[in-house]
């Protein structure tokens, strides 16, 4: 029941916008977003809870469509530092523990 | 400490050797998770602790994998009789209980030769 991320990879020029999607076939309680740079630990960006809440973090924001079990991560006016692989992690309802199931990742490359 | 600390950073093991990977979570973080990450893939869940209790070990691939957190802080992931397919980065993460994100350690890259 791994969530599916799209696209698998995207290449942008600095200043362009990107959207990364995460879909699940199961009912979700929450969606987490992380960014991982090569050889480093994944870094937490934000969490969205059941309720369709949209959150923002600098120029990075996300939404969670509870009905569709989908989340989208929006990166606006991208900066070179945004390069990396983005993972969504989903927590299913009635699962009790906070175990996250991660998608396969979306590799984002920002060129000058 | 300021973050999640894992050691060793790199480990090369001969096939059949036993290894022990250590995770020192952020002080006060109740939840501790172990994940396995293959090259180019997302982290895959191995096991979860709440304090010293191992609440979920459904992701451990075989009975060669064993994890413990005896005092509710430091955790050790042990792999017995390592096989080549065990080669991966092993990530530890901790969080405060509740709707919080994980803080990941830098991982241990295990290579079985």
XYZ file of C-alpha atoms in Angstrom:
225
model
C 0.000 0.000 0.000
C 2.859 2.309 -0.828
C 1.627 5.754 -1.906
C 2.322 6.692 -5.505
C 4.213 9.874 -6.238
C 4.232 11.780 -9.501
C 6.199 12.848 -11.350
C 9.185 10.596 -10.682
C 11.566 13.371 -11.645
C 11.414 17.003 -12.652
C 14.011 19.478 -13.854
C 13.409 23.193 -13.404
C 15.201 26.452 -13.818
C 15.632 28.615 -10.759
C 12.494 30.654 -10.180
C 10.077 28.180 -11.758
C 7.260 26.443 -9.928
C 6.695 22.737 -9.314
C 3.930 20.495 -8.031
C 4.541 17.025 -6.631
C 1.621 14.695 -6.068
C 1.102 11.804 -3.679
C -1.826 9.387 -3.963
C -2.988 6.541 -1.810
C -5.559 3.824 -2.375
C -6.280 3.692 1.357
C -7.991 6.118 3.700
C -5.385 8.369 5.264
C -5.073 10.076 8.625
C -2.093 12.210 7.755
C 0.477 12.953 5.096
C 4.053 14.011 5.800
C 6.467 15.582 3.339
C 10.260 15.230 3.529
C 13.192 16.367 1.419
C 16.375 14.331 1.161
C 19.616 15.516 -0.382
C 22.097 12.994 -1.681
C 23.866 11.191 1.147
C 21.934 13.021 3.826
C 19.025 12.322 6.140
C 15.460 13.107 5.069
C 14.363 16.456 6.511
C 10.813 17.059 7.665
C 8.952 19.776 5.763
C 5.373 19.595 6.983
C 2.502 17.404 8.077
C -1.091 17.581 6.911
C -3.840 16.033 8.947
C -7.186 14.668 7.864
C -9.440 17.660 7.268
C -8.172 19.062 3.971
C -5.857 21.525 5.652
C -3.364 23.469 3.594
C -0.068 24.395 5.171
C 2.750 26.659 4.175
C 6.447 26.822 4.842
C 8.350 29.689 3.206
C 7.634 29.224 -0.494
C 6.701 25.603 -0.021
C 3.101 24.690 0.723
C 0.948 21.603 0.591
C -2.649 20.487 0.522
C -4.477 17.300 1.453
C -7.633 16.216 -0.329
C -9.222 13.770 2.055
C -11.871 12.587 -0.378
C -9.358 11.696 -3.045
C -6.662 10.553 -0.569
C -4.236 12.816 -2.352
C -1.714 15.366 -1.248
C 0.171 17.876 -3.334
C 3.359 19.752 -2.517
C 3.765 23.164 -4.159
C 7.151 24.780 -4.618
C 6.983 28.332 -5.911
C 9.809 30.462 -7.255
C 12.170 27.532 -6.741
C 15.652 28.097 -5.381
C 18.789 26.047 -5.985
C 18.544 24.800 -2.399
C 15.239 23.092 -3.209
C 17.041 20.411 -5.198
C 16.724 16.936 -3.747
C 14.366 14.002 -3.579
C 10.959 14.633 -2.067
C 9.111 11.878 -0.261
C 5.564 11.760 0.994
C 4.869 9.540 3.971
C 1.339 8.439 4.716
C -0.273 7.341 7.919
C -3.404 5.289 7.567
C -6.456 5.614 9.689
C -7.009 3.310 12.625
C -3.412 2.244 12.493
C -2.661 3.307 16.016
C 1.037 3.912 15.758
C 2.589 6.701 13.768
C 4.147 4.334 11.281
C 4.651 6.094 7.962
C 4.661 4.407 4.587
C 6.794 6.376 2.138
C 6.395 6.843 -1.579
C 9.180 6.097 -4.013
C 10.236 9.732 -4.183
C 10.326 12.572 -6.696
C 13.741 13.814 -7.731
C 13.778 17.568 -8.186
C 16.687 19.256 -9.958
C 16.921 23.048 -9.992
C 19.331 24.518 -12.502
C 20.620 28.114 -12.464
C 21.624 15.886 21.834
C 20.634 18.285 19.115
C 19.692 15.607 16.638
C 19.383 11.878 16.063
C 22.792 10.254 16.116
C 23.567 6.971 14.361
C 26.707 4.908 14.425
C 28.644 3.659 12.669
C 28.186 5.888 9.642
C 29.503 3.143 7.355
C 29.820 -0.588 7.935
C 31.286 -3.226 5.668
C 30.475 -6.766 6.738
C 31.450 -10.091 5.281
C 28.523 -12.294 4.393
C 27.527 -14.289 7.444
C 28.840 -11.763 9.930
C 26.628 -10.227 12.623
C 26.291 -6.435 12.823
C 24.850 -3.999 15.353
C 23.676 -0.534 14.407
C 23.123 2.090 17.060
C 20.635 4.949 17.241
C 20.649 7.711 19.845
C 17.375 9.659 19.496
C 16.583 13.183 20.564
C 16.194 13.339 24.312
C 12.540 13.131 25.319
C 11.337 11.686 22.032
C 8.981 8.852 22.890
C 8.712 7.301 19.448
C 11.609 5.672 17.625
C 11.524 4.126 14.163
C 13.902 2.086 12.041
C 13.708 2.258 8.263
C 15.692 0.578 5.490
C 16.436 2.586 2.360
C 17.715 0.966 -0.813
C 19.454 3.092 -3.409
C 16.998 5.299 -5.255
C 14.027 4.158 -3.186
C 11.929 5.577 -0.383
C 12.522 4.468 3.206
C 10.818 1.182 4.092
C 9.487 0.644 7.591
C 11.184 -1.959 9.762
C 10.054 -1.446 13.340
C 8.662 1.061 15.847
C 9.156 1.664 19.563
C 7.159 3.719 21.982
C 9.522 4.192 24.901
C 10.923 0.701 25.522
C 7.969 -1.154 24.046
C 8.320 -2.495 20.525
C 4.810 -1.894 19.219
C 5.287 -2.896 15.614
C 7.928 -5.128 14.046
C 5.955 -6.066 10.978
C 8.575 -4.656 8.601
C 11.511 -6.744 9.784
C 12.399 -8.867 6.730
C 13.346 -12.020 8.582
C 14.138 -13.444 11.980
C 17.758 -12.440 11.375
C 16.721 -8.868 12.187
C 16.243 -7.876 15.793
C 15.786 -4.473 17.436
C 15.735 -3.353 21.032
C 15.385 -0.184 23.086
C 15.777 -1.492 26.641
C 15.691 1.801 28.549
C 13.486 3.770 26.222
C 16.294 5.865 24.773
C 19.148 4.343 22.726
C 18.122 1.639 20.273
C 20.122 -1.064 18.548
C 19.243 -2.840 15.332
C 21.008 -6.175 15.048
C 21.332 -8.211 11.901
C 22.567 -11.755 12.227
C 24.275 -13.758 9.481
C 24.221 -10.835 7.063
C 23.369 -11.463 3.424
C 24.116 -9.367 0.361
C 20.478 -8.310 0.110
C 20.836 -6.636 3.509
C 23.055 -3.978 1.925
C 21.222 -0.661 2.311
C 21.130 2.508 4.351
C 19.480 1.978 7.729
C 17.758 5.105 8.984
C 16.622 5.789 12.505
C 14.050 8.469 13.271
C 12.464 9.793 16.432
C 9.480 11.957 17.196
C 7.515 13.363 20.061
C 4.330 11.372 20.356
C 1.472 12.904 18.457
C 1.131 14.760 15.180
C 4.802 15.552 14.758
C 7.244 15.009 11.990
C 10.145 12.641 12.292
C 13.722 13.719 12.853
C 15.951 11.318 10.965
C 19.528 10.412 11.690
C 22.115 10.410 8.916
C 21.873 6.658 8.652
C 24.262 3.738 8.593
C 25.304 2.544 5.157
C 25.730 -1.226 5.383
C 27.575 -3.032 2.633
C 27.703 -6.826 2.772
C 30.493 -8.354 0.687
